[in-house]
PDB file of C-alpha atoms in Angstrom:
ATOM      1  CA  ASP M 693     -80.351  12.546 212.167  1.00  0.00           C
ATOM      2  CA  LEU M 694     -83.551  14.384 213.118  1.00  0.00           C
ATOM      3  CA  VAL M 695     -84.925  14.273 209.580  1.00  0.00           C
ATOM      4  CA  LEU M 696     -84.222  10.541 209.358  1.00  0.00           C
ATOM      5  CA  ARG M 697     -85.724   9.766 212.784  1.00  0.00           C
ATOM      6  CA  PHE M 698     -88.840  11.832 212.079  1.00  0.00           C
ATOM      7  CA  THR M 699     -89.283  10.303 208.619  1.00  0.00           C
ATOM      8  CA  GLN M 700     -89.056   6.814 210.128  1.00  0.00           C
ATOM      9  CA  LEU M 701     -91.536   7.762 212.849  1.00  0.00           C
ATOM     10  CA  VAL M 702     -94.100   9.031 210.341  1.00  0.00           C
ATOM     11  CA  ARG M 703     -93.603   5.934 208.180  1.00  0.00           C
ATOM     12  CA  LYS M 704     -94.272   3.787 211.255  1.00  0.00           C
ATOM     13  CA  LEU M 705     -97.340   5.788 212.367  1.00  0.00           C
ATOM     14  CA  GLU M 706     -98.844   6.430 208.911  1.00  0.00           C
ATOM     15  CA  PRO M 707     -97.532   3.751 206.512  1.00  0.00           C
ATOM     16  CA  THR M 708     -99.277   5.251 203.453  1.00  0.00           C
ATOM     17  CA  ALA M 709     -97.924   8.765 204.089  1.00  0.00           C
ATOM     18  CA  THR M 710     -94.664  10.245 202.925  1.00  0.00           C
ATOM     19  CA  VAL M 711     -92.815  13.083 204.603  1.00  0.00           C
ATOM     20  CA  LYS M 712     -89.886  15.011 203.244  1.00  0.00           C
ATOM     21  CA  PRO M 713     -87.920  18.136 204.076  1.00  0.00           C
ATOM     22  CA  VAL M 714     -88.291  21.368 202.102  1.00  0.00           C
ATOM     23  CA  GLY M 715     -87.052  24.905 202.520  1.00  0.00           C
ATOM     24  CA  SER M 716     -83.755  26.074 203.960  1.00  0.00           C
ATOM     25  CA  TYR M 717     -82.710  22.601 205.146  1.00  0.00           C
ATOM     26  CA  VAL M 718     -82.756  21.363 201.545  1.00  0.00           C
ATOM     27  CA  THR M 719     -81.250  24.516 200.010  1.00  0.00           C
ATOM     28  CA  GLY M 720     -78.447  24.658 202.581  1.00  0.00           C
ATOM     29  CA  LEU M 721     -79.541  28.136 203.729  1.00  0.00           C
ATOM     30  CA  TYR M 722     -80.215  27.113 207.330  1.00  0.00           C
ATOM     31  CA  LEU M 723     -78.612  27.981 210.637  1.00  0.00           C
ATOM     32  CA  PRO M 724     -77.787  25.390 213.319  1.00  0.00           C
ATOM     33  CA  THR M 725     -80.794  26.614 215.312  1.00  0.00           C
ATOM     34  CA  SER M 726     -83.222  26.777 212.376  1.00  0.00           C
ATOM     35  CA  ASP M 727     -86.399  24.762 212.354  1.00  0.00           C
ATOM     36  CA  ILE M 728     -86.803  22.114 209.688  1.00  0.00           C
ATOM     37  CA  ASP M 729     -89.756  22.484 207.352  1.00  0.00           C
ATOM     38  CA  MET M 730     -91.290  19.208 206.234  1.00  0.00           C
ATOM     39  CA  VAL M 731     -94.311  18.316 204.139  1.00  0.00           C
ATOM     40  CA  LEU M 732     -96.620  15.373 204.669  1.00  0.00           C
ATOM     41  CA  SER M 733     -98.501  13.833 201.779  1.00  0.00           C
ATOM     42  CA  PHE M 734    -100.936  11.010 201.319  1.00  0.00           C
ATOM     43  CA  PRO M 735    -101.333   9.287 197.940  1.00  0.00           C
ATOM     44  CA  GLY M 736    -104.527  10.115 196.069  1.00  0.00           C
ATOM     45  CA  SER M 737    -105.965  12.422 198.715  1.00  0.00           C
ATOM     46  CA  SER M 738    -107.406  15.888 198.461  1.00  0.00           C
ATOM     47  CA  SER M 739    -105.457  18.654 200.144  1.00  0.00           C
ATOM     48  CA  SER M 740    -108.271  20.743 201.581  1.00  0.00           C
ATOM     49  CA  ALA M 741    -107.480  22.713 204.724  1.00  0.00           C
ATOM     50  CA  TYR M 742    -110.140  20.717 206.582  1.00  0.00           C
ATOM     51  CA  MET M 743    -108.559  17.372 205.665  1.00  0.00           C
ATOM     52  CA  ALA M 744    -105.077  18.700 206.431  1.00  0.00           C
ATOM     53  CA  ARG M 745    -106.213  19.747 209.927  1.00  0.00           C
ATOM     54  CA  TYR M 746    -107.841  16.370 210.449  1.00  0.00           C
ATOM     55  CA  ARG M 747    -104.827  14.314 209.314  1.00  0.00           C
ATOM     56  CA  LEU M 748    -102.315  16.484 211.170  1.00  0.00           C
ATOM     57  CA  GLY M 749    -104.458  16.198 214.305  1.00  0.00           C
ATOM     58  CA  ILE M 750    -104.473  12.404 214.114  1.00  0.00           C
ATOM     59  CA  LEU M 751    -100.724  12.337 213.497  1.00  0.00           C
ATOM     60  CA  ALA M 752    -100.153  14.742 216.440  1.00  0.00           C
ATOM     61  CA  SER M 753    -101.965  12.334 218.774  1.00  0.00           C
ATOM     62  CA  LYS M 754     -99.847   9.439 217.567  1.00  0.00           C
ATOM     63  CA  ILE M 755     -96.593  11.417 217.939  1.00  0.00           C
ATOM     64  CA  ARG M 756     -97.560  12.324 221.516  1.00  0.00           C
ATOM     65  CA  ARG M 757     -98.148   8.658 222.337  1.00  0.00           C
ATOM     66  CA  GLU M 758     -94.731   7.729 220.915  1.00  0.00           C
ATOM     67  CA  GLY M 759     -92.959  10.252 223.171  1.00  0.00           C
ATOM     68  CA  PHE M 760     -90.941  11.722 220.289  1.00  0.00           C
ATOM     69  CA  ALA M 761     -91.654  15.359 221.098  1.00  0.00           C
ATOM     70  CA  SER M 762     -90.834  17.387 224.164  1.00  0.00           C
ATOM     71  CA  GLN M 763     -93.372  19.950 223.010  1.00  0.00           C
ATOM     72  CA  MET M 764     -95.988  20.242 220.255  1.00  0.00           C
ATOM     73  CA  GLU M 765     -97.944  23.184 218.966  1.00  0.00           C
ATOM     74  CA  GLU M 766    -100.930  22.851 216.687  1.00  0.00           C
ATOM     75  CA  ALA M 767    -101.544  25.892 214.479  1.00  0.00           C
ATOM     76  CA  PHE M 768    -104.482  24.355 212.653  1.00  0.00           C
ATOM     77  CA  LYS M 769    -106.393  27.614 212.220  1.00  0.00           C
ATOM     78  CA  ALA M 770    -103.568  29.151 210.192  1.00  0.00           C
ATOM     79  CA  THR M 771    -104.019  29.611 206.444  1.00  0.00           C
ATOM     80  CA  VAL M 772    -101.720  26.625 206.037  1.00  0.00           C
ATOM     81  CA  PRO M 773    -102.388  24.234 208.947  1.00  0.00           C
ATOM     82  CA  LEU M 774     -99.140  23.560 210.767  1.00  0.00           C
ATOM     83  CA  LEU M 775     -97.920  21.114 213.371  1.00  0.00           C
ATOM     84  CA  ARG M 776     -94.777  22.269 215.201  1.00  0.00           C
ATOM     85  CA  VAL M 777     -92.911  19.369 216.799  1.00  0.00           C
ATOM     86  CA  LYS M 778     -89.976  19.972 219.143  1.00  0.00           C
ATOM     87  CA  ASP M 779     -87.642  16.996 219.158  1.00  0.00           C
ATOM     88  CA  LYS M 780     -87.004  15.595 222.619  1.00  0.00           C
ATOM     89  CA  VAL M 781     -83.412  14.608 221.761  1.00  0.00           C
ATOM     90  CA  THR M 782     -82.044  17.701 219.981  1.00  0.00           C
ATOM     91  CA  GLY M 783     -84.482  20.443 220.981  1.00  0.00           C
ATOM     92  CA  LEU M 784     -84.839  21.390 217.307  1.00  0.00           C
ATOM     93  CA  GLU M 785     -88.265  22.070 215.825  1.00  0.00           C
ATOM     94  CA  ILE M 786     -89.948  20.543 212.818  1.00  0.00           C
ATOM     95  CA  ASP M 787     -92.701  22.527 211.133  1.00  0.00           C
ATOM     96  CA  LEU M 788     -94.949  19.975 209.462  1.00  0.00           C
ATOM     97  CA  THR M 789     -97.595  20.919 206.917  1.00  0.00           C
ATOM     98  CA  GLU M 790     -99.566  18.827 204.512  1.00  0.00           C
ATOM     99  CA  GLY M 791     -98.026  19.059 201.080  1.00  0.00           C
ATOM    100  CA  ASP M 792     -99.833  20.777 198.263  1.00  0.00           C
ATOM    101  CA  GLY M 793     -96.701  21.024 196.133  1.00  0.00           C
ATOM    102  CA  HIS M 794     -95.952  24.632 197.093  1.00  0.00           C
ATOM    103  CA  GLY M 795     -93.100  23.775 199.469  1.00  0.00           C
ATOM    104  CA  GLU M 796     -91.351  21.632 196.888  1.00  0.00           C
ATOM    105  CA  ARG M 797     -91.800  24.239 194.127  1.00  0.00           C
ATOM    106  CA  ALA M 798     -90.559  27.043 196.392  1.00  0.00           C
ATOM    107  CA  THR M 799     -87.494  25.005 197.376  1.00  0.00           C
ATOM    108  CA  GLU M 800     -86.692  24.248 193.731  1.00  0.00           C
ATOM    109  CA  ALA M 801     -87.165  27.936 192.843  1.00  0.00           C
ATOM    110  CA  VAL M 802     -84.714  29.046 195.553  1.00  0.00           C
ATOM    111  CA  GLN M 803     -82.134  26.505 194.372  1.00  0.00           C
ATOM    112  CA  ARG M 804     -82.569  27.716 190.786  1.00  0.00           C
ATOM    113  CA  TRP M 805     -82.355  31.422 191.765  1.00  0.00           C
ATOM    114  CA  VAL M 806     -79.164  30.891 193.707  1.00  0.00           C
ATOM    115  CA  ARG M 807     -77.595  28.812 190.927  1.00  0.00           C
ATOM    116  CA  ASP M 808     -78.638  31.111 188.066  1.00  0.00           C
ATOM    117  CA  SER M 809     -77.976  34.451 189.794  1.00  0.00           C
ATOM    118  CA  GLU M 810     -74.325  33.969 190.536  1.00  0.00           C
ATOM    119  CA  GLU M 811     -71.460  34.300 188.140  1.00  0.00           C
ATOM    120  CA  PRO M 812     -68.362  32.164 188.760  1.00  0.00           C
ATOM    121  CA  ALA M 813     -66.497  35.092 190.311  1.00  0.00           C
ATOM    122  CA  ASP M 814     -69.307  35.550 192.851  1.00  0.00           C
ATOM    123  CA  GLU M 815     -69.851  31.925 193.788  1.00  0.00           C
ATOM    124  CA  GLY M 816     -71.349  31.643 197.257  1.00  0.00           C
ATOM    125  CA  LEU M 817     -72.222  35.343 197.480  1.00  0.00           C
ATOM    126  CA  ILE M 818     -75.966  34.782 197.869  1.00  0.00           C
ATOM    127  CA  HIS M 819     -75.416  32.043 200.428  1.00  0.00           C
ATOM    128  CA  ARG M 820     -73.091  34.227 202.505  1.00  0.00           C
ATOM    129  CA  LEU M 821     -75.378  37.264 202.344  1.00  0.00           C
ATOM    130  CA  VAL M 822     -78.470  35.238 203.302  1.00  0.00           C
ATOM    131  CA  MET M 823     -76.687  33.619 206.234  1.00  0.00           C
ATOM    132  CA  VAL M 824     -75.367  36.924 207.617  1.00  0.00           C
ATOM    133  CA  LEU M 825     -78.787  38.543 207.263  1.00  0.00           C
ATOM    134  CA  LYS M 826     -80.517  35.566 208.906  1.00  0.00           C
ATOM    135  CA  VAL M 827     -78.216  35.820 211.931  1.00  0.00           C
ATOM    136  CA  PHE M 828     -78.722  39.595 212.073  1.00  0.00           C
ATOM    137  CA  LEU M 829     -82.524  39.337 211.848  1.00  0.00           C
ATOM    138  CA  GLY M 830     -82.634  36.392 214.264  1.00  0.00           C
ATOM    139  CA  SER M 831     -80.607  38.245 216.878  1.00  0.00           C
ATOM    140  CA  ARG M 832     -83.277  40.951 216.791  1.00  0.00           C
ATOM    141  CA  ARG M 833     -86.169  38.468 216.796  1.00  0.00           C
ATOM    142  CA  LEU M 834     -87.107  39.473 213.264  1.00  0.00           C
ATOM    143  CA  GLY M 835     -86.558  36.127 211.567  1.00  0.00           C
ATOM    144  CA  LYS M 836     -90.173  34.917 211.652  1.00  0.00           C
ATOM    145  CA  THR M 837     -93.120  36.434 209.812  1.00  0.00           C
ATOM    146  CA  TYR M 838     -95.566  35.706 212.619  1.00  0.00           C
ATOM    147  CA  THR M 839     -93.521  37.938 214.937  1.00  0.00           C
ATOM    148  CA  GLY M 840     -93.358  40.770 212.400  1.00  0.00           C
ATOM    149  CA  GLY M 841     -90.098  39.708 210.793  1.00  0.00           C
ATOM    150  CA  VAL M 842     -88.895  38.380 207.470  1.00  0.00           C
ATOM    151  CA  ASN M 843     -88.903  34.675 206.669  1.00  0.00           C
ATOM    152  CA  SER M 844     -86.110  32.922 204.784  1.00  0.00           C
ATOM    153  CA  TYR M 845     -88.037  32.648 201.535  1.00  0.00           C
ATOM    154  CA  LEU M 846     -88.624  36.404 201.355  1.00  0.00           C
ATOM    155  CA  LEU M 847     -85.058  37.092 202.453  1.00  0.00           C
ATOM    156  CA  VAL M 848     -83.688  34.961 199.611  1.00  0.00           C
ATOM    157  CA  TRP M 849     -85.941  36.822 197.141  1.00  0.00           C
ATOM    158  CA  MET M 850     -84.551  40.147 198.341  1.00  0.00           C
ATOM    159  CA  VAL M 851     -80.906  39.033 198.246  1.00  0.00           C
ATOM    160  CA  VAL M 852     -81.249  37.473 194.783  1.00  0.00           C
ATOM    161  CA  ALA M 853     -82.948  40.630 193.489  1.00  0.00           C
ATOM    162  CA  TRP M 854     -80.163  42.783 194.953  1.00  0.00           C
ATOM    163  CA  VAL M 855     -77.452  40.580 193.443  1.00  0.00           C
ATOM    164  CA  ARG M 856     -79.152  40.615 190.034  1.00  0.00           C
ATOM    165  CA  LEU M 857     -79.941  44.334 190.015  1.00  0.00           C
ATOM    166  CA  GLU M 858     -77.215  46.028 192.046  1.00  0.00           C
ATOM    167  CA  TRP M 859     -74.210  43.782 192.644  1.00  0.00           C
ATOM    168  CA  ARG M 860     -73.359  43.428 188.966  1.00  0.00           C
ATOM    169  CA  LYS M 861     -73.404  47.232 188.593  1.00  0.00           C
ATOM    170  CA  LYS M 862     -71.116  47.604 191.600  1.00  0.00           C
ATOM    171  CA  ARG M 863     -68.694  44.991 190.219  1.00  0.00           C
ATOM    172  CA  VAL M 864     -68.467  46.875 186.928  1.00  0.00           C
ATOM    173  CA  VAL M 865     -67.715  50.127 188.789  1.00  0.00           C
ATOM    174  CA  VAL M 866     -65.021  48.406 190.871  1.00  0.00           C
ATOM    175  CA  ARG M 867     -63.507  46.779 187.749  1.00  0.00           C
ATOM    176  CA  VAL M 868     -63.443  50.151 185.945  1.00  0.00           C
ATOM    177  CA  ALA M 869     -61.850  51.834 188.959  1.00  0.00           C
ATOM    178  CA  ARG M 870     -59.135  49.160 189.176  1.00  0.00           C
ATOM    179  CA  THR M 871     -58.279  49.085 185.488  1.00  0.00           C
ATOM    180  CA  GLY M 872     -58.787  52.754 184.747  1.00  0.00           C
ATOM    181  CA  TRP M 873     -61.219  52.007 181.895  1.00  0.00           C
TER     182      TRP M 873
END
């Protein structure tokens, strides 16, 4: 509901822009309290940090006037300018950046890693491990990089690497122990 309402709002405020979700919301690796990462793009425009700050600033003003957000934070001096919008209805946050293609490519990579790293016998293993680790890290306030923690993208990398490098070895050992081979 939030993604749909926010997409409609942006379409209303900036008719030439498109906005779409990326990250854990799309991959299904999100918690009920997770923020939703979204990217904003304008057809035929450059994606310099200066222009991103400018366009996000204009959009922030328009969102404030609409009364959509209960709170907004502008992190325009960050390497990737970011607008954090807290939805007045749900209390969930949207992290909006201007799209340079990285968010979409990263999301596709995560989907591919999860799909290609699991064998049929281990289906859902990566998903379960990532979710447990996200809850664990979040409960210790270590789920965000800007607070010294580990973000979801890095966490998925680590879990996929562990499954590819270690889990298969452990399965072979367990299989050998069970069968006596």
